[in-house]
Amino acid sequence: MKKIVSIVGARPQFIKLAPLSRSMRRYFKETIIHTGQHYDINMSEGFFRELHIPLPDVNLEVGSEAHGRQTGKMLIQLEEALKSHGPDLAVIFGDTNTTLAGALAAGKLGIPLVHVEAGLRSFNRSMPEEINRIVADHCSDILFAPTRTAMNNLEKEGLIKRSHLTGDIMADALLENIQIAEKQPGILKKLGVKNKSYYLLTLHRPYTVDEHGKLKNIFDKLNGLDKPVVFPVHPRTCKIIKGNGMHAGSNIVLIDPVGYLDMLVLEKNSLKILTDSGGVQKEAYLLGIPCITLRPETEWTETVDAGWNQLLDPEDPDLAHKIIAFNPGGKRNDIFGEHVAEKMTEIIKRVI
């Protein structure tokens, strides 16, 4: 059997890996390399268990570092791991430092490379993720684009010949797991919240949380909302909150990071979702939950065009009122496709 190495390291990548890994293993020998970018049990090990992904064959245990140091450590260790396993193909996902290091390591070794979730552009070069996306796309031999907009972006950059419109792999993951999640609503009872009685908040992007003054300003505004805000706190954000002695306020309920199934339950039952995350924007759309993206731009412009996602500057003095007033309705078109893992696997079968 041909050998494939899947390179992951962060929560969104585990979610994308799950359906693709199951599909690829019917035809290929897969090795999973985990860089250790996310190492908290709720952000890593728990996802492998919940999503029934085989435990990683290799864990580089890189951990948390500044961008350059973290990416450099990954690159050194990934090069050695790839040499050791000698794959016929490597697969990278999304736009994290793991994605960037995987792209560079495979590219330097001449290993054919697939990028899942290619072609996304926020057109904001101050985002580390934007740099990672661009480099990964231009290093890759096969580009799996989730949307027509992503295909258009790849065409503008001269990459159309290696691009395939497959749909979004996270749609597969959500469809596979939402019914399981709905049968396990324990997180709602634990938090003492009911359906549509709370807002759900996620924040982790550097430009949202790294300046504690900006983060405190967001908290102050969200305390003006008409319902409580449930906030599963990313370890990175938690470090900034604790390091600066910040208090979120009485209307914001800080909780530890949750697993994928609990997150789906929280999303599905929330009144609205407030986020700076790309993946959460997609999940909100797929679940039919109004989403407010606390950023001036998004790589998922289709959700905004459809009317279900509103971009708001987190420094807007009228933020709380605008969140309360955003009440989309109407039809949600099929933006993200279906049977995506199968489509990807069939393309891979043709090229290796």
Tab-separated table of N, CA, C and O in Angstrom, residues 2 16-17 36 41 53 64 67 69 119 123 127 132 161 166 174 192-193 204 244 258 264 267 278 309 329-330 339 348:
chain	number	residue	atom	x	y	z
A	2	LYS	N	0.401	2.262	-0.709
A	2	LYS	CA	1.089	3.549	-0.689
A	2	LYS	C	0.990	4.149	0.711
A	2	LYS	O	0.018	3.943	1.436
A	16	LYS	N	-10.658	18.173	11.092
A	16	LYS	CA	-10.567	17.956	9.643
A	16	LYS	C	-9.964	16.590	9.323
A	16	LYS	O	-10.335	15.941	8.335
A	17	LEU	N	-9.037	16.141	10.166
A	17	LEU	CA	-8.386	14.859	9.939
A	17	LEU	C	-9.352	13.689	10.065
A	17	LEU	O	-9.263	12.713	9.310
A	36	GLY	N	2.286	18.650	18.431
A	36	GLY	CA	2.175	19.072	19.823
A	36	GLY	C	1.909	20.553	19.969
A	36	GLY	O	2.084	21.110	21.054
A	41	ILE	N	-5.033	18.619	27.301
A	41	ILE	CA	-5.805	17.402	27.038
A	41	ILE	C	-7.146	17.709	26.387
A	41	ILE	O	-7.638	16.967	25.547
A	53	ILE	N	-10.162	8.968	16.159
A	53	ILE	CA	-8.972	9.035	15.317
A	53	ILE	C	-7.899	8.159	15.972
A	53	ILE	O	-7.713	8.218	17.186
A	64	SER	N	4.075	25.216	23.355
A	64	SER	CA	3.838	26.640	23.076
A	64	SER	C	5.149	27.411	23.023
A	64	SER	O	5.991	27.286	23.913
A	67	HIS	N	6.150	32.426	17.568
A	67	HIS	CA	5.904	31.878	16.233
A	67	HIS	C	7.165	31.320	15.570
A	67	HIS	O	7.184	30.174	15.099
A	69	ARG	N	10.204	30.521	16.787
A	69	ARG	CA	10.841	29.421	17.508
A	69	ARG	C	10.010	28.144	17.383
A	69	ARG	O	10.547	27.057	17.145
A	119	GLY	N	-6.663	27.987	-0.466
A	119	GLY	CA	-7.262	29.117	-1.162
A	119	GLY	C	-7.960	30.141	-0.301
A	119	GLY	O	-8.502	31.126	-0.816
A	123	PHE	N	-6.879	38.579	3.210
A	123	PHE	CA	-6.201	39.756	2.667
A	123	PHE	C	-5.725	40.695	3.772
A	123	PHE	O	-5.625	41.894	3.594
A	127	MET	N	-2.118	38.996	9.929
A	127	MET	CA	-2.491	37.728	10.547
A	127	MET	C	-1.430	36.677	10.255
A	127	MET	O	-1.127	36.417	9.085
A	132	ASN	N	0.780	31.845	6.636
A	132	ASN	CA	0.844	30.383	6.599
A	132	ASN	C	0.060	29.820	5.415
A	132	ASN	O	0.513	28.893	4.733
A	161	LYS	N	-4.301	25.004	-11.865
A	161	LYS	CA	-4.069	23.675	-12.442
A	161	LYS	C	-3.893	22.598	-11.382
A	161	LYS	O	-4.091	21.419	-11.660
A	166	THR	N	-13.508	20.729	-3.677
A	166	THR	CA	-13.977	19.518	-3.007
A	166	THR	C	-15.117	19.764	-2.038
A	166	THR	O	-15.846	18.842	-1.669
A	174	LEU	N	-18.941	17.644	11.057
A	174	LEU	CA	-20.118	18.082	11.805
A	174	LEU	C	-21.297	17.139	11.570
A	174	LEU	O	-21.989	16.735	12.509
A	192	GLY	N	-25.692	25.005	33.887
A	192	GLY	CA	-26.953	25.584	34.320
A	192	GLY	C	-27.577	26.514	33.297
A	192	GLY	O	-28.207	27.520	33.651
A	193	VAL	N	-27.398	26.196	32.004
A	193	VAL	CA	-27.973	27.025	30.943
A	193	VAL	C	-28.949	26.202	30.115
A	193	VAL	O	-28.859	24.979	30.066
A	204	HIS	N	-9.229	33.748	20.373
A	204	HIS	CA	-7.870	33.235	20.519
A	204	HIS	C	-6.871	33.920	19.591
A	204	HIS	O	-5.671	33.755	19.750
A	244	ASN	N	-2.419	39.143	33.535
A	244	ASN	CA	-2.715	40.570	33.717
A	244	ASN	C	-3.743	40.831	34.811
A	244	ASN	O	-4.215	41.959	34.964
A	258	VAL	N	-13.446	22.912	26.019
A	258	VAL	CA	-14.310	21.736	25.974
A	258	VAL	C	-13.977	20.897	24.752
A	258	VAL	O	-13.373	21.379	23.793
A	264	LEU	N	-20.065	21.375	20.079
A	264	LEU	CA	-21.212	21.338	19.173
A	264	LEU	C	-22.516	21.566	19.936
A	264	LEU	O	-23.418	22.275	19.455
A	267	GLU	N	-22.703	25.261	20.786
A	267	GLU	CA	-23.008	26.036	19.581
A	267	GLU	C	-24.469	25.886	19.191
A	267	GLU	O	-25.168	26.877	18.935
A	278	GLY	N	-12.187	31.052	12.455
A	278	GLY	CA	-12.723	30.685	11.155
A	278	GLY	C	-13.585	29.440	11.216
A	278	GLY	O	-14.683	29.398	10.653
A	309	ASN	N	-23.662	35.820	9.015
A	309	ASN	CA	-22.443	36.173	9.736
A	309	ASN	C	-22.236	37.677	9.588
A	309	ASN	O	-22.241	38.202	8.471
A	329	GLY	N	-32.344	35.627	9.130
A	329	GLY	CA	-33.324	34.578	8.850
A	329	GLY	C	-33.216	34.196	7.385
A	329	GLY	O	-32.333	34.648	6.670
A	330	GLY	N	-34.123	33.381	6.949
A	330	GLY	CA	-34.107	33.003	5.541
A	330	GLY	C	-33.287	31.769	5.278
A	330	GLY	O	-32.690	31.164	6.172
A	339	HIS	N	-19.992	14.810	1.461
A	339	HIS	CA	-19.156	13.681	1.036
A	339	HIS	C	-17.762	14.160	0.614
A	339	HIS	O	-17.181	13.689	-0.362
A	348	ILE	N	-6.793	11.751	-4.500
A	348	ILE	CA	-5.491	11.249	-4.059
A	348	ILE	C	-5.185	9.910	-4.729
A	348	ILE	O	-4.056	9.646	-5.159
